[in-house]
CSV table of C-alpha atoms in Angstrom, one decimal:
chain,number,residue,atom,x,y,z
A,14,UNK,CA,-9.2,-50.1,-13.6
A,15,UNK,CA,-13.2,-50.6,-14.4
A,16,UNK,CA,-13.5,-48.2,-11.2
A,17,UNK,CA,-11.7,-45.6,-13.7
A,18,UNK,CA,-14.8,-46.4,-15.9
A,19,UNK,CA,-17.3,-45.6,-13.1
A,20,UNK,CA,-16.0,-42.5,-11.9
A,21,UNK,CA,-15.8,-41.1,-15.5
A,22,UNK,CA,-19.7,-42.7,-15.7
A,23,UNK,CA,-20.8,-40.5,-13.2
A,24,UNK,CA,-18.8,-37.5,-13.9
A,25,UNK,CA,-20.2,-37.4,-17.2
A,26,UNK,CA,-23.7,-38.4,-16.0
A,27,UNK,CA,-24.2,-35.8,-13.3
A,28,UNK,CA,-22.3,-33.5,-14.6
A,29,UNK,CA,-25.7,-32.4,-16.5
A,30,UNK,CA,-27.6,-31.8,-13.3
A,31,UNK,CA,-25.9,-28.6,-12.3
A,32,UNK,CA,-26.5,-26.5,-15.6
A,33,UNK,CA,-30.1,-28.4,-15.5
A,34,UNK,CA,-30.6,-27.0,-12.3
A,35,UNK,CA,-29.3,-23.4,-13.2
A,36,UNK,CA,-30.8,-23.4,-16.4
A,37,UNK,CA,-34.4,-23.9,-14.4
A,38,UNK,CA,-33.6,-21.3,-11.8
A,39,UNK,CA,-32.4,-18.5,-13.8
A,40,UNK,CA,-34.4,-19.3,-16.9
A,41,UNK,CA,-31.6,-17.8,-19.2
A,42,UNK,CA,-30.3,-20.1,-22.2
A,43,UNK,CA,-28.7,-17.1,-23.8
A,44,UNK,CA,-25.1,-18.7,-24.1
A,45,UNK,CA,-26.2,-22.4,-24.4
A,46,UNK,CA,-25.7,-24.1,-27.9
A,47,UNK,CA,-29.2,-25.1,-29.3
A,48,UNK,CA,-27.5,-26.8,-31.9
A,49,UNK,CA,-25.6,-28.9,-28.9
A,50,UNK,CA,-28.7,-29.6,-26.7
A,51,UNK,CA,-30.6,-31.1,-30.4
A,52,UNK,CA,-27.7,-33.4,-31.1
A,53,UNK,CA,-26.6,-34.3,-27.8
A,54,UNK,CA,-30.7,-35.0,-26.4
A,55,UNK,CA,-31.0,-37.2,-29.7
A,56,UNK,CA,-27.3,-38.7,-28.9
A,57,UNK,CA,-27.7,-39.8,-25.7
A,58,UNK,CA,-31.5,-41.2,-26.5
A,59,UNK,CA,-29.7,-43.8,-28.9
A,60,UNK,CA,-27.0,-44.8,-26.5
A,61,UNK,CA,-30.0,-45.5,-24.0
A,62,UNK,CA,-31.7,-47.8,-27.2
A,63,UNK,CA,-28.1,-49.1,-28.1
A,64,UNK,CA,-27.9,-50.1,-24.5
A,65,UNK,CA,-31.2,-51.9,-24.0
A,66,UNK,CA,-30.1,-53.6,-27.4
A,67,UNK,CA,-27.0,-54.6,-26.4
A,68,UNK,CA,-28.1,-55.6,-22.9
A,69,UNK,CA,-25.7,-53.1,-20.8
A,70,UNK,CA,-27.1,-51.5,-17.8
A,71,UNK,CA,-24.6,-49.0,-17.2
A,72,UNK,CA,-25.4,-47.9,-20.6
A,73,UNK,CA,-28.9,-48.2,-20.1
A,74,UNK,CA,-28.8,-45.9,-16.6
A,75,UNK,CA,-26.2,-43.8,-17.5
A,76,UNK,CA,-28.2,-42.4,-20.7
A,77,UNK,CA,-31.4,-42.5,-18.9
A,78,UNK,CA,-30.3,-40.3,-16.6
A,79,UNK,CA,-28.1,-37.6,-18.8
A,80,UNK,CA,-31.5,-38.0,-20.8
A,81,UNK,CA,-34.0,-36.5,-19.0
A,82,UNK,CA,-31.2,-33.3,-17.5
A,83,UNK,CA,-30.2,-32.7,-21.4
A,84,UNK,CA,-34.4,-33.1,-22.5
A,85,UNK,CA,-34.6,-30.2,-19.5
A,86,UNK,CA,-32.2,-28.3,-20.7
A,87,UNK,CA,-33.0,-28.2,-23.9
A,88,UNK,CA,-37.2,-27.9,-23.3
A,89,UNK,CA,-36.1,-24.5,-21.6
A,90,UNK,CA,-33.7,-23.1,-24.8
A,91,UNK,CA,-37.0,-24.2,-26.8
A,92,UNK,CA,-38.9,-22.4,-24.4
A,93,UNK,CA,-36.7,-19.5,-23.4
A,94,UNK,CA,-34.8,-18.4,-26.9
B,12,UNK,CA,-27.5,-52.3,-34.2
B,13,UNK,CA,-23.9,-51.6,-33.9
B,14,UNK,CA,-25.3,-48.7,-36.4
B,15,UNK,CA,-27.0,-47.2,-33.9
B,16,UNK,CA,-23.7,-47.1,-31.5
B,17,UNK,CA,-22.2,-45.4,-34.1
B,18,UNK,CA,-24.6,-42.5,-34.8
B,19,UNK,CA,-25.4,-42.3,-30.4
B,20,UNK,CA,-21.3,-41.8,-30.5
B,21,UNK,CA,-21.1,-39.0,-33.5
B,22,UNK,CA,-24.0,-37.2,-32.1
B,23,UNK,CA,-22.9,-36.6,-28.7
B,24,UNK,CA,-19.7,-36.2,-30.1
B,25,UNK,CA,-20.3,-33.9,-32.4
B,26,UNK,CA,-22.6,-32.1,-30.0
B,27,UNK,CA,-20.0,-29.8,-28.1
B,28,UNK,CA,-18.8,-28.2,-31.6
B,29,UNK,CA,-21.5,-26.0,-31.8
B,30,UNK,CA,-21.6,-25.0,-28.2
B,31,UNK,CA,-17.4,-24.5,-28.3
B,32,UNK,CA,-17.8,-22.4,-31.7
B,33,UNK,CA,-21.2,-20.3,-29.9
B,34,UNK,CA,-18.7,-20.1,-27.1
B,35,UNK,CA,-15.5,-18.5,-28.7
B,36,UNK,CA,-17.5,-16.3,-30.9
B,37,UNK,CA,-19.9,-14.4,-28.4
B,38,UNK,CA,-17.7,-14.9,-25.6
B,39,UNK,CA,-20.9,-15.5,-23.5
B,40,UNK,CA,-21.0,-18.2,-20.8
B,41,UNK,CA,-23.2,-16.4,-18.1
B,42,UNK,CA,-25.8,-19.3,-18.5
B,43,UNK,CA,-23.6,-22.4,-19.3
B,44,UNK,CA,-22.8,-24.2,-15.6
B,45,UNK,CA,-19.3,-24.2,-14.2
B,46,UNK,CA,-20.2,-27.4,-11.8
B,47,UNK,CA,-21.0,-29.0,-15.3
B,48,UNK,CA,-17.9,-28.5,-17.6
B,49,UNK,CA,-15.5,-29.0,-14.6
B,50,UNK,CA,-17.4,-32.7,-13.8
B,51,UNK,CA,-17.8,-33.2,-17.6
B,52,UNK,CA,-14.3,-32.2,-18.9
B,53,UNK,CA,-13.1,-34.3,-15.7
B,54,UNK,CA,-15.5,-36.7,-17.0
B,55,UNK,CA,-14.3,-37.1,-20.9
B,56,UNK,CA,-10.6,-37.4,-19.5
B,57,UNK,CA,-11.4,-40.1,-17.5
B,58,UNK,CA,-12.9,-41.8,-20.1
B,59,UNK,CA,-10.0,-41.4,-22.3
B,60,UNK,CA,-8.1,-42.9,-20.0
B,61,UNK,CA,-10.2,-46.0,-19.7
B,62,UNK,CA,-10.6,-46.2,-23.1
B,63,UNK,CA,-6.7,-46.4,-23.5
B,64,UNK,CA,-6.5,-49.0,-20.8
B,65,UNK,CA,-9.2,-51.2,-22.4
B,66,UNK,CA,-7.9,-50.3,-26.1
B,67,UNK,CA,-10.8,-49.4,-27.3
B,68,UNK,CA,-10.4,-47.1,-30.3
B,69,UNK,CA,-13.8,-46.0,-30.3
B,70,UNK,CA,-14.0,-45.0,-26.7
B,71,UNK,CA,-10.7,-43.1,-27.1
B,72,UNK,CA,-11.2,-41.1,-30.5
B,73,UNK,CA,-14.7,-40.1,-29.2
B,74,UNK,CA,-13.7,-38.7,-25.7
B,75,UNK,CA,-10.2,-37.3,-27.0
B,76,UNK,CA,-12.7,-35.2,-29.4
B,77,UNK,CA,-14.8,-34.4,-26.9
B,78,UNK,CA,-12.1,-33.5,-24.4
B,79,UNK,CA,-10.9,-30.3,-26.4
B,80,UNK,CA,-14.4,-29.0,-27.1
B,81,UNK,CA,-15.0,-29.4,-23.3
B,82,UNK,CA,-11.8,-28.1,-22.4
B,83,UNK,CA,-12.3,-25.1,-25.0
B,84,UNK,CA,-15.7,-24.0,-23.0
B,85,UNK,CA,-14.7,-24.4,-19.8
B,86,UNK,CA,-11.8,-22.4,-20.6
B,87,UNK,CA,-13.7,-19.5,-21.8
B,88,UNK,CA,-16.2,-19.6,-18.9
B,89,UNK,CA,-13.4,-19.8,-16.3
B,90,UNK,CA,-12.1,-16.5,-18.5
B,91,UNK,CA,-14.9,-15.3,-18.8
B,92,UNK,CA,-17.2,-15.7,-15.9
């Protein structure tokens, strides 16, 4: 059943890198949430602390990685509202 | 430091409101990614899932929540696209 845990891992992990992706290409944020992009960038940056506290590197990764395609994402609403 | 789990797990929670109430209201989703809420709402389920296998309360309140925002916006961009 921890294979359960990896698929949802990197469901949820990559599933940031196609609107990052689209977001850069078309340069239109019109319909993305700002107010999602603040709270879930700042979210995701403590699960990657909480997981370098507590030690877990699936944690760790996983946040790293929906990190920087959520920072993207939300650099180009910043940029492009 | 369990703190910290706590406010990682309310912000990217809480996150998807926003976007889900943006959503509904403007019935706009020509710039949120279809590839994204179909591997993220996939995602969140999974989780839930694992969460209920593991019993872990937290894991299953906070992708349960999650779940319907996700399933709410991909909804309206599959409606709407």
């Amino acid at each position: 059943m921890q294979f359960l845990g990896y698929i949802a891992a990197v469901c949820t992990t990559i599933s940031f890198l196609p609107q990052a992706i689209k977001t850069v290409k078309e340069k239109d944020t019109s319909s993305i949430s700002l107010g999602m992009y603040s709270f879930f960038t700042f979210g995701v940056f403590c699960w990657a602390i909480y997981g370098i506290y507590i030690g877990d590197i699936s944690i760790i990764l996983a946040n790293v990685i929906t990190f920087i395609f959520a920072a993207i994402i939300l650099a180009m609403k910043l940029k492009y509202k």
